[in-house]
Coordinates of C-alpha atoms in Angstrom, one line a residue:
M927 CA 139.7 -40.4 133.8
S928 CA 136.7 -38.0 133.9
P929 CA 133.7 -38.9 132.0
K930 CA 132.9 -36.8 128.9
V931 CA 129.8 -34.6 128.7
D932 CA 127.8 -34.9 125.7
T933 CA 127.5 -31.2 124.6
E934 CA 125.6 -32.2 121.6
M935 CA 122.6 -33.3 123.6
F936 CA 122.2 -29.9 125.2
K937 CA 122.5 -28.3 122.0
S938 CA 119.8 -30.5 120.5
L939 CA 117.5 -29.9 123.6
E940 CA 118.0 -25.9 123.2
S941 CA 117.0 -26.3 119.5
T942 CA 114.1 -28.2 120.5
T943 CA 112.7 -25.9 123.2
G944 CA 113.6 -22.6 121.4
G945 CA 116.5 -21.6 123.6
P946 CA 116.7 -20.6 127.1
E947 CA 113.3 -19.4 128.9
K948 CA 112.9 -15.6 128.9
T949 CA 111.9 -13.7 132.1
T950 CA 108.4 -12.1 131.8
G951 CA 107.6 -8.7 133.3
S952 CA 105.9 -8.1 136.8
P953 CA 102.0 -8.2 136.4
F954 CA 101.9 -5.1 138.8
A955 CA 103.7 -2.9 136.3
F956 CA 100.5 -2.3 134.3
L957 CA 98.4 -1.4 137.3
T958 CA 101.2 1.0 138.6
A959 CA 101.1 2.8 135.1
L960 CA 97.2 2.9 135.1
G961 CA 97.3 4.4 138.6
I962 CA 99.7 7.1 137.6
G963 CA 97.6 7.9 134.5
F964 CA 94.7 8.1 136.6
L965 CA 96.3 10.6 139.1
I966 CA 97.4 12.6 136.3
V967 CA 93.9 12.9 134.9
A968 CA 92.3 13.5 138.4
G969 CA 94.9 16.2 139.1
A970 CA 94.1 17.8 135.8
T971 CA 90.4 17.7 136.4
T972 CA 90.6 19.0 140.0
G973 CA 92.7 22.0 138.7
G974 CA 90.1 22.6 136.1
V975 CA 87.3 22.6 138.6
F976 CA 89.3 24.8 141.1
T977 CA 90.0 27.3 138.3
M978 CA 86.4 27.4 137.2
R979 CA 85.4 27.9 140.8
K980 CA 87.8 30.7 141.3
L981 CA 86.5 32.4 138.2
T982 CA 82.8 32.0 139.3
E983 CA 83.7 33.5 142.7
N984 CA 85.4 36.5 141.2
N985 CA 82.6 37.0 138.8
I986 CA 80.0 36.9 141.7
E987 CA 82.0 39.3 143.8
K988 CA 82.3 41.6 140.8
L989 CA 78.6 41.5 140.2
E990 CA 77.9 42.0 143.9
S991 CA 80.1 45.2 143.8
E992 CA 78.3 46.6 140.8
I993 CA 74.9 46.0 142.3
A994 CA 76.0 47.7 145.6
K995 CA 77.3 50.7 143.6
Y996 CA 74.1 51.0 141.6
R997 CA 72.1 50.7 144.7
E998 CA 74.0 53.5 146.4
T999 CA 73.5 55.7 143.3
L1000 CA 69.8 54.8 143.0
E1001 CA 69.1 55.5 146.8
L1002 CA 71.3 59.0 146.4
T1003 CA 69.1 59.8 143.3
S1004 CA 65.8 59.0 145.1
V1005 CA 66.9 61.1 148.1
R1006 CA 67.7 64.0 145.8
E1007 CA 64.6 63.7 144.0
M1008 CA 62.5 63.6 147.3
L1009 CA 64.3 66.6 148.5
R1010 CA 63.5 68.3 145.2
L1011 CA 60.1 67.3 145.5
D1012 CA 59.7 68.5 149.1
S1013 CA 61.2 71.8 148.2
R1014 CA 58.8 72.3 145.3
I1015 CA 55.8 71.3 147.6
A1016 CA 57.0 73.9 150.1
M1017 CA 57.2 76.6 147.5
A1018 CA 53.8 75.7 146.4
V1019 CA 52.4 75.8 149.7
N1020 CA 53.9 79.2 150.3
L1021 CA 52.6 80.5 147.0
L1022 CA 49.1 79.2 147.9
A1023 CA 49.2 80.8 151.2
Q1024 CA 49.7 84.2 149.6
H1025 CA 46.8 83.7 147.2
T1026 CA 44.2 82.1 149.7
D1027 CA 41.2 83.5 147.8
A1028 CA 42.1 81.1 145.0
T1029 CA 42.6 77.9 147.1
V1030 CA 40.1 75.1 147.8
G1031 CA 41.4 75.0 151.3
G1032 CA 40.9 78.6 151.9
V1033 CA 37.5 78.4 150.4
F1034 CA 36.4 75.7 152.8
D1035 CA 37.9 77.6 155.8
V1036 CA 35.9 80.7 154.9
L1037 CA 32.8 78.7 154.3
E1038 CA 33.0 76.9 157.4
Y1039 CA 33.5 79.9 159.5
Y1040 CA 30.7 82.0 158.2
T1041 CA 28.2 79.3 158.0
I1042 CA 25.7 79.6 160.8
E1043 CA 23.7 77.0 162.7
G1044 CA 20.6 75.9 160.9
V1045 CA 22.1 76.0 157.4
R1046 CA 23.3 73.0 155.4
F1047 CA 25.1 72.8 152.0
T1048 CA 24.5 69.9 149.8
T1049 CA 26.6 70.5 146.7
F1050 CA 29.8 72.5 146.1
S1051 CA 31.3 74.1 143.1
Y1052 CA 34.3 76.5 143.0
T1053 CA 35.7 78.1 139.8
P1054 CA 39.2 79.6 140.5
S1055 CA 39.4 81.8 137.4
S1056 CA 36.3 83.8 138.5
R1057 CA 36.6 83.2 142.1
T1058 CA 33.0 82.1 142.2
L1059 CA 31.6 79.6 144.7
T1060 CA 28.3 78.1 143.9
L1061 CA 26.4 76.0 146.6
T1062 CA 23.1 74.2 146.9
A1063 CA 21.8 74.6 150.5
D1064 CA 19.0 74.3 152.9
A1065 CA 18.1 76.7 155.8
K1066 CA 15.9 75.7 158.7
N1067 CA 13.5 78.5 158.3
D1068 CA 13.2 82.0 156.6
L1069 CA 14.9 83.9 159.4
I1070 CA 18.0 81.8 159.3
F1071 CA 18.1 82.1 155.5
A1072 CA 18.0 85.8 155.7
E1073 CA 20.6 85.9 158.5
Q1074 CA 22.9 83.6 156.5
L1075 CA 22.9 86.0 153.5
A1076 CA 23.7 89.0 155.9
V1077 CA 26.5 87.2 157.4
F1078 CA 28.1 86.4 154.0
E1079 CA 27.5 90.1 153.0
K1080 CA 29.3 91.6 155.9
S1081 CA 32.2 89.2 156.1
G1082 CA 34.2 91.3 153.7
F1083 CA 35.4 88.2 151.8
F1084 CA 32.6 88.3 149.1
S1085 CA 32.1 91.1 146.4
N1086 CA 28.9 89.5 145.4
V1087 CA 26.3 87.4 147.4
S1088 CA 23.3 86.3 145.4
F1089 CA 20.9 83.4 145.4
D1090 CA 18.1 81.8 143.2
S1091 CA 16.0 78.6 142.8
L1092 CA 14.3 79.4 146.2
S1093 CA 11.9 76.6 147.4
I1094 CA 10.0 75.9 150.6
S1095 CA 9.5 72.5 152.0
A1096 CA 5.7 72.3 153.4
Q1097 CA 6.5 69.3 155.6
Q1098 CA 9.7 70.5 157.3
E1099 CA 9.4 74.3 156.5
N1100 CA 12.9 74.1 155.2
I1101 CA 14.2 76.8 152.7
G1102 CA 15.9 75.5 149.7
F1103 CA 18.2 77.7 147.7
T1104 CA 21.2 78.0 145.4
L1105 CA 23.8 80.4 146.7
T1106 CA 26.5 82.2 144.6
L1107 CA 29.5 83.7 146.3
T1108 CA 32.1 85.7 144.4
F1109 CA 35.3 86.1 146.4
S1110 CA 36.7 89.6 146.6
K1111 CA 40.1 90.4 144.9
N1112 CA 41.3 92.0 148.0
P1113 CA 39.9 90.0 151.0
P1114 CA 40.8 90.7 154.6
P1115 CA 43.9 89.1 156.0
F1116 CA 43.4 85.4 156.0
A1117 CA 46.8 84.0 157.3
S1118 CA 45.9 84.9 161.1
R1119 CA 43.0 82.3 160.7
F1120 CA 40.5 84.9 161.4
G1121 CA 42.2 86.3 164.4
E1122 CA 41.1 89.4 166.3
D1123 CA 43.2 91.6 163.8
S1124 CA 41.6 90.1 160.7
G1125 CA 38.3 92.0 160.8
A1126 CA 36.4 89.1 160.4
I1127 CA 32.8 88.8 161.8
N1128 CA 32.2 85.7 164.1
P1129 CA 28.7 84.4 163.3
A1130 CA 28.6 82.6 166.6
T1131 CA 29.6 85.8 168.5
E1132 CA 27.0 87.8 166.7
S1133 CA 24.2 85.2 167.4
N1134 CA 25.2 85.1 171.2
N1135 CA 25.2 88.9 171.3
K1136 CA 21.7 89.0 169.8
E1137 CA 20.4 86.5 172.2
N1138 CA 21.8 88.4 175.1
N1139 CA 20.2 91.8 173.9
N1140 CA 16.9 90.1 173.7
E1141 CA 17.2 89.1 177.3

């Protein structure tokens, strides 16, 4: 005869302990969920950074392209302006070459060519409207002073040669004077730089001829 199992005792134990023990979840489940969440956030952040970087690179490339176009336009404009300015300068030079009696460069050339040895100019003033050249000068002696006036009068470049404020230095025998030269409206050809066909008198040649004749 098999023994009887007291089922009432088991029921009493279940009621005392609160029923059968429930199985709890794995402690790694929370970490797994946390890791997945971190990966999602990191992926989103990385994607945002990549997108921002791409936009920045595109903006930089666009800006560099605009700068390059602006630079090309600026360089082209500068070249055009330089060519235009060079053309204007060339035209001005040609125009001045045709009116050498009114140019300062022409005045200096004429003055340099017709000034004889022993004469020194200390001041210079030129008035283009009246074609008048006013000079303060010193001559080594009275003979050189007279010869200088004669050279200017025979040159053909001056319609009037006059002087005033004559002074004599007792110590050095220099002749001080103020010379006024008025350029002729129709001077001899000047473009040849006083070539043989210009009709200009060379003061140096004249002085040498005088010395040879005296010998």
